[in-house]
Coordinates of C-alpha atoms and ligand atoms in Angstrom, one line a residue:
T260 CA 0.0 0.0 0.0
V261 CA 1.1 3.5 -0.7
S262 CA 0.4 6.1 2.0
K263 CA 0.7 9.8 1.4
D264 CA 4.0 11.0 2.8
L265 CA 3.1 13.9 5.0
S266 CA 6.7 14.7 5.9
R267 CA 7.6 15.8 2.3
L268 CA 8.7 19.3 2.3
K269 CA 6.4 21.9 0.9
Y270 CA 8.7 24.7 -0.3
H271 CA 12.2 23.4 0.2
F272 CA 13.6 21.8 -2.9
M273 CA 13.7 18.0 -2.9
A274 CA 14.5 15.4 -5.6
P275 CA 11.4 13.7 -7.2
A276 CA 12.5 10.7 -5.0
Y277 CA 15.5 9.2 -3.2
W278 CA 18.8 10.5 -2.1
I279 CA 20.1 14.1 -2.5
N280 CA 23.2 15.9 -1.2
D281 CA 25.2 18.9 -2.2
P282 CA 23.8 21.6 -4.6
N283 CA 25.9 21.7 -7.7
G284 CA 26.2 23.9 -10.8
L285 CA 24.0 26.7 -9.5
I286 CA 23.7 29.2 -12.3
F287 CA 21.4 31.9 -13.6
Y288 CA 21.5 30.9 -17.3
K289 CA 19.4 32.4 -20.1
G290 CA 17.0 34.0 -17.7
E291 CA 16.4 30.9 -15.5
Y292 CA 17.9 29.5 -12.3
H293 CA 19.4 26.0 -12.7
L294 CA 20.0 23.8 -9.7
F295 CA 21.9 20.6 -10.1
Y296 CA 22.5 18.3 -7.2
Q297 CA 24.3 15.2 -5.9
H298 CA 21.7 12.5 -6.4
Y299 CA 21.4 8.7 -6.2
P300 CA 18.3 8.0 -8.3
Y301 CA 18.0 4.3 -7.3
G302 CA 17.6 4.6 -3.6
S303 CA 17.2 6.8 -0.5
K304 CA 20.8 6.3 0.6
W305 CA 24.1 7.7 -0.8
G306 CA 25.3 5.7 -3.8
P307 CA 27.2 6.3 -7.0
M308 CA 26.6 9.9 -7.6
H309 CA 24.6 11.4 -10.4
W310 CA 23.7 15.0 -11.0
G311 CA 20.0 15.7 -10.6
H312 CA 18.7 18.8 -12.4
A313 CA 15.9 21.3 -12.0
K314 CA 15.2 24.9 -13.0
S315 CA 13.2 27.8 -11.8
K316 CA 12.1 31.3 -12.8
D317 CA 11.8 32.6 -9.3
L318 CA 13.9 30.4 -6.9
V319 CA 10.7 29.2 -5.3
H320 CA 8.9 27.0 -7.9
W321 CA 11.1 24.3 -9.5
E322 CA 10.6 22.2 -12.5
H323 CA 12.4 18.8 -12.5
L324 CA 14.5 18.0 -15.5
P325 CA 16.2 14.8 -16.6
I326 CA 19.3 13.6 -14.8
A327 CA 22.3 15.6 -16.2
L328 CA 25.2 13.4 -15.4
A329 CA 25.6 9.7 -14.6
P330 CA 28.8 7.7 -13.8
S331 CA 30.3 6.5 -17.0
E332 CA 30.0 3.1 -18.7
P333 CA 32.0 1.3 -20.0
Y334 CA 33.9 1.2 -16.7
D335 CA 37.2 2.6 -17.9
L336 CA 36.6 6.2 -17.3
D337 CA 37.6 8.3 -14.4
D338 CA 34.1 9.1 -13.1
R339 CA 32.7 5.6 -12.9
G340 CA 32.6 5.8 -9.1
G341 CA 30.4 8.9 -9.4
C342 CA 30.1 12.4 -10.6
F343 CA 30.9 14.4 -7.5
S344 CA 30.2 18.0 -6.7
G345 CA 31.1 20.9 -9.0
S346 CA 29.9 24.0 -10.6
A347 CA 28.5 25.5 -13.8
V348 CA 29.5 28.4 -16.1
D349 CA 28.1 30.0 -19.2
D350 CA 30.9 29.7 -21.8
N351 CA 29.7 31.9 -24.6
G352 CA 26.2 30.5 -24.3
V353 CA 27.3 26.9 -23.8
L354 CA 26.2 25.6 -20.3
T355 CA 29.4 24.0 -19.1
L356 CA 29.7 21.8 -16.0
L357 CA 32.9 21.2 -14.1
Y358 CA 32.7 18.3 -11.7
T359 CA 34.8 15.7 -9.9
G360 CA 35.1 12.3 -11.4
T361 CA 35.8 9.8 -8.6
V362 CA 36.9 6.2 -8.7
I363 CA 38.7 3.7 -6.5
K364 CA 41.4 1.8 -8.5
D365 CA 43.3 -0.9 -6.8
G366 CA 42.1 0.3 -3.5
K367 CA 43.3 3.8 -4.2
L368 CA 41.1 6.9 -4.3
I369 CA 41.4 8.8 -7.5
Q370 CA 39.7 12.2 -7.9
T371 CA 40.0 14.2 -11.0
Q372 CA 38.3 17.3 -12.4
C373 CA 36.1 16.7 -15.5
L374 CA 34.0 18.8 -17.9
A375 CA 30.6 18.4 -19.6
T376 CA 28.7 20.7 -21.9
S377 CA 25.2 21.2 -23.1
E378 CA 23.8 22.9 -26.2
D379 CA 20.2 22.8 -24.9
G380 CA 20.7 23.2 -21.2
I381 CA 19.2 19.8 -20.6
T382 CA 21.3 17.1 -22.2
F383 CA 25.0 17.0 -21.3
E384 CA 27.9 15.5 -23.1
K385 CA 31.1 14.7 -21.2
Y386 CA 34.2 16.1 -22.8
E387 CA 36.3 13.5 -24.6
G388 CA 39.5 15.0 -23.2
N389 CA 38.4 14.3 -19.6
P390 CA 39.8 14.6 -17.0
V391 CA 40.8 18.2 -17.5
I392 CA 42.8 18.1 -14.3
P393 CA 44.1 14.5 -13.8
G394 CA 45.2 14.8 -10.2
P395 CA 46.1 17.0 -7.3
S396 CA 49.1 19.4 -7.3
E397 CA 51.9 18.8 -4.8
D398 CA 50.0 20.9 -2.2
G399 CA 47.1 18.6 -2.2
S400 CA 46.3 14.8 -2.0
A401 CA 43.9 12.2 -3.2
D402 CA 41.0 14.1 -1.6
F403 CA 40.8 16.5 -4.4
R404 CA 37.2 17.6 -5.3
D405 CA 34.4 20.0 -5.7
P406 CA 35.6 22.5 -8.4
K407 CA 34.1 25.9 -8.3
V408 CA 34.8 28.0 -11.4
W409 CA 34.4 31.7 -12.2
K410 CA 35.7 34.3 -14.6
H411 CA 38.0 37.2 -13.8
D412 CA 39.7 39.5 -16.3
Q413 CA 39.4 37.1 -19.3
F414 CA 40.6 34.1 -17.4
W415 CA 38.7 31.2 -15.8
Y416 CA 39.7 30.3 -12.3
M417 CA 38.9 27.2 -10.4
V418 CA 39.1 26.5 -6.7
V419 CA 39.3 22.8 -5.6
G420 CA 38.9 21.4 -2.1
S421 CA 41.8 19.3 -0.8
R422 CA 44.0 18.4 2.1
K423 CA 47.7 17.7 2.8
Y424 CA 48.2 15.5 5.8
D425 CA 45.7 17.0 8.2
T426 CA 45.4 20.5 6.7
G427 CA 42.3 21.5 4.8
K428 CA 43.1 23.6 1.7
A429 CA 41.6 25.4 -1.3
L430 CA 43.7 25.0 -4.4
L431 CA 43.6 27.6 -7.2
Y432 CA 43.8 26.9 -10.9
K433 CA 43.7 29.1 -14.0
S434 CA 42.7 28.5 -17.6
S435 CA 41.8 30.4 -20.8
D436 CA 39.5 27.7 -22.2
L437 CA 38.2 25.7 -19.3
R438 CA 40.0 22.6 -20.7
A439 CA 43.7 23.3 -20.1
W440 CA 44.4 24.2 -16.5
E441 CA 47.5 25.6 -14.9
Y442 CA 48.0 25.3 -11.1
V443 CA 48.4 28.7 -9.4
G444 CA 48.9 27.7 -5.7
V445 CA 47.1 27.5 -2.4
L446 CA 44.4 30.1 -2.3
A447 CA 43.9 29.5 1.5
E448 CA 44.4 26.7 4.0
S449 CA 43.6 25.8 7.6
D450 CA 45.7 27.4 10.3
G451 CA 45.6 24.1 12.2
T452 CA 42.2 24.7 13.8
M453 CA 40.0 24.8 10.7
G454 CA 39.7 21.2 9.7
Y455 CA 41.6 18.5 8.0
M456 CA 39.8 18.6 4.7
W457 CA 37.9 21.5 3.0
E458 CA 34.9 20.3 1.0
C459 CA 33.0 22.5 -1.5
P460 CA 35.1 25.6 -1.5
D461 CA 33.4 28.7 -3.2
F462 CA 35.1 32.0 -3.9
F463 CA 33.7 35.3 -5.1
A464 CA 34.0 39.1 -4.9
L465 CA 31.5 40.8 -2.7
G466 CA 31.6 44.6 -2.6
D467 CA 35.2 45.6 -2.3
R468 CA 36.2 42.3 -0.7
H469 CA 36.5 38.6 -1.4
V470 CA 34.8 35.7 0.3
L471 CA 35.8 32.1 0.6
L472 CA 33.2 29.6 1.7
F473 CA 33.9 26.0 2.6
S474 CA 32.6 23.0 4.5
P475 CA 35.4 21.8 6.8
M476 CA 35.7 18.2 7.9
G477 CA 37.0 17.9 11.5
M478 CA 36.2 21.4 12.8
G479 CA 34.0 20.2 15.6
N480 CA 30.5 21.6 15.4
R481 CA 31.4 24.1 12.8
K482 CA 30.1 22.8 9.6
T483 CA 30.1 25.7 7.2
V484 CA 32.6 28.6 7.4
Y485 CA 33.2 31.8 5.6
L486 CA 36.3 33.9 5.4
V487 CA 36.3 37.5 4.3
G488 CA 39.5 39.1 3.0
D489 CA 41.4 40.5 0.0
M490 CA 42.4 38.7 -3.2
D491 CA 45.6 39.3 -5.1
Y492 CA 45.3 37.7 -8.5
E493 CA 48.9 38.4 -9.2
T494 CA 50.1 36.1 -6.5
G495 CA 47.0 34.0 -6.3
K496 CA 46.8 34.6 -2.5
F497 CA 43.7 35.3 -0.5
T498 CA 44.5 37.1 2.8
W499 CA 41.6 36.9 5.1
D500 CA 40.8 38.8 8.3
T501 CA 37.3 37.8 9.2
M502 CA 35.8 34.4 9.9
G503 CA 32.2 33.4 10.6
D504 CA 29.7 30.6 10.4
I505 CA 27.4 30.4 7.5
D506 CA 24.8 28.5 9.5
H507 CA 24.9 27.1 13.0
G508 CA 22.8 24.1 12.3
Y509 CA 24.4 20.6 12.2
E510 CA 22.6 19.6 9.0
Y511 CA 23.3 22.6 6.8
Y512 CA 26.2 21.7 4.6
A513 CA 28.1 22.3 1.3
P514 CA 26.5 25.6 0.4
Q515 CA 27.3 26.9 -3.1
S516 CA 26.8 30.5 -4.3
F517 CA 26.0 32.1 -7.6
L518 CA 25.3 35.5 -9.0
D519 CA 21.8 36.1 -10.4
G520 CA 20.2 38.4 -12.9
K521 CA 19.5 41.0 -10.2
G522 CA 23.2 41.1 -9.2
R523 CA 22.5 39.3 -6.0
R524 CA 24.9 36.7 -4.5
V525 CA 22.7 33.8 -3.5
I526 CA 23.6 30.6 -1.7
I527 CA 21.8 27.2 -1.4
A528 CA 23.0 24.4 0.8
W529 CA 22.2 20.8 1.4
L530 CA 20.0 20.0 4.4
N531 CA 21.2 16.5 5.2
A532 CA 19.6 13.5 6.8
W533 CA 22.9 11.7 7.2
D534 CA 24.4 9.4 9.7
W535 CA 27.4 11.4 11.1
M536 CA 25.8 12.8 14.1
P537 CA 26.4 10.7 17.2
W538 CA 22.7 10.5 18.0
F539 CA 21.7 9.7 14.4
K540 CA 20.6 6.1 14.1
N541 CA 22.0 5.9 10.6
F542 CA 19.7 7.8 8.1
G543 CA 16.8 10.1 8.8
P544 CA 13.4 8.6 9.2
T545 CA 12.2 10.0 5.8
E546 CA 14.5 7.4 4.3
K547 CA 11.7 4.9 4.8
N548 CA 9.5 7.2 2.7
H549 CA 12.0 6.9 -0.1
W550 CA 13.7 10.3 0.2
S551 CA 16.6 11.7 2.1
G552 CA 17.9 15.3 2.2
A553 CA 16.7 18.6 0.7
M554 CA 18.0 22.0 -0.2
S555 CA 17.9 25.0 2.2
A556 CA 15.9 28.1 1.3
P557 CA 18.0 30.3 -1.1
R558 CA 19.7 33.1 0.9
T559 CA 21.3 36.3 -0.3
V560 CA 24.8 37.0 0.9
E561 CA 25.6 40.5 1.9
L562 CA 28.6 42.3 3.3
D563 CA 27.9 44.2 6.5
T564 CA 29.7 47.4 7.4
D565 CA 32.1 45.6 9.8
G566 CA 33.1 43.0 7.3
R567 CA 30.8 40.2 8.5
L568 CA 28.3 38.5 6.3
R569 CA 24.5 38.5 6.4
F570 CA 22.4 35.6 5.0
A571 CA 18.8 36.6 4.4
P572 CA 16.1 34.4 2.9
V573 CA 15.3 35.6 -0.7
E574 CA 12.4 37.9 -0.9
E575 CA 10.8 35.7 -3.5
L576 CA 9.7 33.4 -0.7
Q577 CA 7.0 35.9 0.2
V578 CA 4.8 34.7 -2.7
L579 CA 4.1 31.7 -0.6
R580 CA 2.4 33.8 2.1
R581 CA -1.3 33.2 2.6
E582 CA -3.3 33.8 5.8
H583 CA -1.6 36.4 8.0
Y584 CA -2.1 36.9 11.7
R585 CA -0.5 39.8 13.5
L586 CA -0.3 40.9 17.2
V587 CA 1.3 44.1 18.4
N588 CA 2.5 45.2 21.8
T589 CA 1.6 42.0 23.6
I590 CA 2.7 41.2 27.1
V591 CA 3.8 37.6 27.3
S592 CA 3.5 36.5 31.0
P593 CA 4.8 33.2 32.5
G594 CA 2.3 30.4 32.1
A595 CA -0.1 32.5 30.0
E596 CA -1.3 31.5 26.5
V597 CA -0.8 34.2 23.9
L598 CA -1.5 32.8 20.5
P599 CA -4.8 31.3 19.3
K600 CA -4.9 27.6 18.5
Y601 CA -5.2 28.2 14.8
A602 CA -1.9 30.1 14.6
G603 CA 0.2 26.9 14.3
S604 CA 1.0 25.0 11.1
D605 CA 3.7 22.7 9.7
C606 CA 4.2 25.2 6.8
M607 CA 4.7 28.7 8.0
E608 CA 6.8 31.9 8.5
I609 CA 7.0 33.8 11.8
M610 CA 8.6 37.2 12.5
A611 CA 8.7 38.3 16.1
E612 CA 10.3 41.1 18.0
F613 CA 10.8 41.3 21.7
Q614 CA 11.6 44.4 23.8
L615 CA 14.5 43.7 26.1
T616 CA 14.9 47.1 27.7
G617 CA 14.4 46.5 31.4
C618 CA 13.3 43.0 30.8
K619 CA 13.5 40.8 33.9
A620 CA 12.5 37.5 32.2
E621 CA 15.1 34.8 32.3
E622 CA 14.0 33.1 29.1
I623 CA 11.8 33.9 26.1
G624 CA 10.9 31.2 23.7
F625 CA 8.7 29.4 21.1
V626 CA 7.2 26.0 21.3
L627 CA 7.0 24.8 17.7
R628 CA 5.5 21.8 16.0
A629 CA 3.8 20.7 19.3
S630 CA 1.2 17.9 19.6
S631 CA -2.1 18.9 21.3
D632 CA -1.1 17.2 24.5
G633 CA 2.3 19.0 24.4
T634 CA 4.3 15.8 24.8
Q635 CA 5.8 16.3 21.4
R636 CA 7.4 19.7 20.8
T637 CA 10.5 21.6 19.7
L638 CA 11.8 24.5 21.7
L639 CA 13.5 27.6 20.5
V640 CA 14.6 29.5 23.6
Y641 CA 16.5 32.7 24.1
N642 CA 18.3 33.1 27.5
V643 CA 18.3 36.8 28.4
R644 CA 21.2 36.5 30.8
T645 CA 23.6 34.4 28.7
N646 CA 22.4 35.8 25.3
E647 CA 22.2 32.3 24.0
L648 CA 19.7 31.0 21.6
R649 CA 19.1 27.3 21.8
F650 CA 17.3 24.8 19.7
D651 CA 16.1 21.9 21.7
R652 CA 14.9 18.8 19.9
N653 CA 14.9 16.3 22.8
Q654 CA 11.1 16.1 22.5
S655 CA 10.7 16.9 18.8
D656 CA 9.8 13.5 17.5
G657 CA 11.0 10.6 19.7
W658 CA 13.9 10.2 17.3
S659 CA 16.1 13.4 17.2
E660 CA 18.1 14.3 20.3
G661 CA 20.2 17.2 21.4
V662 CA 20.3 20.9 22.0
Q663 CA 22.2 23.3 19.8
S664 CA 23.0 26.7 21.0
V665 CA 24.6 29.8 19.6
T666 CA 25.5 33.0 21.4
L667 CA 23.8 36.0 19.7
E668 CA 25.4 39.3 18.9
R669 CA 22.5 41.4 20.0
S670 CA 23.4 43.6 23.0
G671 CA 22.2 46.3 25.3
E672 CA 18.9 47.9 24.5
E673 CA 18.6 46.1 21.1
A674 CA 15.4 44.2 20.5
L675 CA 15.4 40.4 20.0
K676 CA 14.2 39.7 16.5
L677 CA 13.5 36.2 15.2
H678 CA 12.6 35.2 11.7
I679 CA 11.5 31.6 11.6
F680 CA 10.6 29.3 8.7
I681 CA 8.9 26.0 9.3
D682 CA 8.5 23.4 6.5
T683 CA 7.4 20.0 7.9
C684 CA 10.9 18.6 8.8
V685 CA 12.9 21.8 8.5
I686 CA 13.2 24.8 10.8
E687 CA 15.3 27.8 9.7
V688 CA 15.9 30.6 12.2
Y689 CA 17.4 34.0 11.2
T690 CA 18.4 36.5 13.8
D691 CA 21.0 39.3 14.6
N692 CA 19.8 41.1 11.4
D693 CA 20.6 37.9 9.4
R694 CA 24.1 37.6 10.8
T695 CA 23.2 34.5 12.7
V696 CA 21.3 31.6 11.1
M697 CA 20.5 28.2 12.4
T698 CA 18.8 25.4 10.4
N699 CA 17.8 22.1 11.7
N700 CA 15.7 19.1 10.9
I701 CA 12.9 17.6 13.1
Y702 CA 10.6 14.8 12.3
P703 CA 7.4 15.3 14.3
D704 CA 4.0 13.7 13.7
P705 CA 2.2 15.5 10.9
S706 CA -0.6 16.3 13.4
S707 CA 1.8 18.2 15.7
I708 CA 1.2 21.7 14.5
N709 CA 0.6 23.8 17.6
M710 CA 2.8 26.7 18.5
E711 CA 3.1 29.0 21.5
V712 CA 5.3 31.8 22.7
F713 CA 6.4 31.9 26.3
S714 CA 8.4 33.7 28.9
I715 CA 10.0 32.3 32.1
G716 CA 10.8 34.2 35.2
D717 CA 9.0 37.4 34.4
Q718 CA 6.9 39.0 31.6
V719 CA 8.3 40.3 28.4
R720 CA 6.9 42.7 25.8
M721 CA 6.5 41.3 22.4
S722 CA 6.4 44.4 20.2
S723 CA 5.0 42.5 17.3
I724 CA 4.5 39.0 15.8
D725 CA 3.6 38.3 12.3
I726 CA 2.6 34.8 11.4
W727 CA 1.9 33.6 7.9
K728 CA 0.7 30.2 6.8
L729 CA 2.6 29.4 3.7
R730 CA 1.3 27.5 0.6
S731 CA 3.2 24.7 -1.0
A732 CA 5.4 25.6 -3.9
W733 CA 4.7 22.3 -5.6
Ligands
LIG1019 C1 30.1 17.0 0.4 C2 30.7 15.9 -0.5 C3 31.6 16.5 -1.6 C4 31.6 15.4 -2.7 C5 30.1 15.0 -2.6 C6 29.9 13.5 -2.9 O1 28.9 16.6 1.0 O2 31.3 14.9 0.2 O3 32.9 16.7 -1.1 O4 31.9 16.0 -3.9 O5 29.7 15.2 -1.3 O6 28.6 13.2 -3.0

């Protein structure tokens, strides 16, 4: 029997079925957004990697397209183990993909950079001269993957993630035709505390600065990191002075950016349902419903005046808003109910602002995706004294465990502003004027849709709350 899968996401991108990981080849091409992604089309677990493909006119509504890349047959090519992550460029109108071919030969990992092109934007042909980069430079090692390509002053540049011993690195290459590549040098590397391998590096100019994004392996709880600094194309060196987290959630990984027709820098990341977390009992529960993983909401990347980055959900998401409920100037008292029963949903957006001037409350928080008896619930709690925001999923679903917390930057008289997106299994929280973002998965029962706002210790003034039920994008 087939039962309707109520945990499928309503506005975060998913594959038609089965496994998905990193976003690949993000590009605004001939007026449309293209999203490729790491995909195993024969099961809901990771397997030999294909590139799934979809396109969109607005970053919200997506049209699935045929699979763009599959591991090669006959089995004598360098990508037979899978077409790993990479990027896309518009080469004089030809949509061109750069990806990592991976294979294990005689027990040895071999990763090379490969190229494929398309005349129609749908069907791709692998370049007969593959691989275009047959192996790592002396600064790297067999872990050599995830090419991100861009153009600067008539030349193509590529950054590839690698490691040497236990130092994560981003290696820089240069080309005039995307096919013959020359090694430039180490663009940036770990200082010893930033992970043993850098996956999915991404590099771009932003305002008068440059930004390097990467997903470090072995940097503790820090899963996605950005560096802001200056680039010297003469020497190929990137000198950074500012470091931050792209997202504080454990399941937000491998973000990739692109520039769109409006001149915005946008990033999308993989929201994983993977087995690396200590409390994960292998794959996420949706694996039984034949899917695993999704994409985050697209976010714009902006440079703040102090050199830090802001990541805001794209404004296009507002087309999903339907019923709106608003309260202004509400006193939230300990133990009191503030929101009507109908306010909750498994598909919604919330914007709330709390006045902290003279506030004596210890904690302010939201109960999200709660069952009517309250036994199942997810807590998002701000501690006024420690300035910590914590996401507690110990009672979310009987499956997830753990509390994640992040210290906010807000200070003094500043109001606490939270912008929250809920989409069945996914909760995205934006705060600190979009400088702090936390994305997590939860797997509650579909009927657990109640929400409430609360205070502990004393009352707090909620200057405003806006709640929108969102429609499905599909
Ligand atoms: C990151 C990653 C990449 C690799 C891909 C394989 O999640 O491990 O480094 O290219 O996934 O699917």
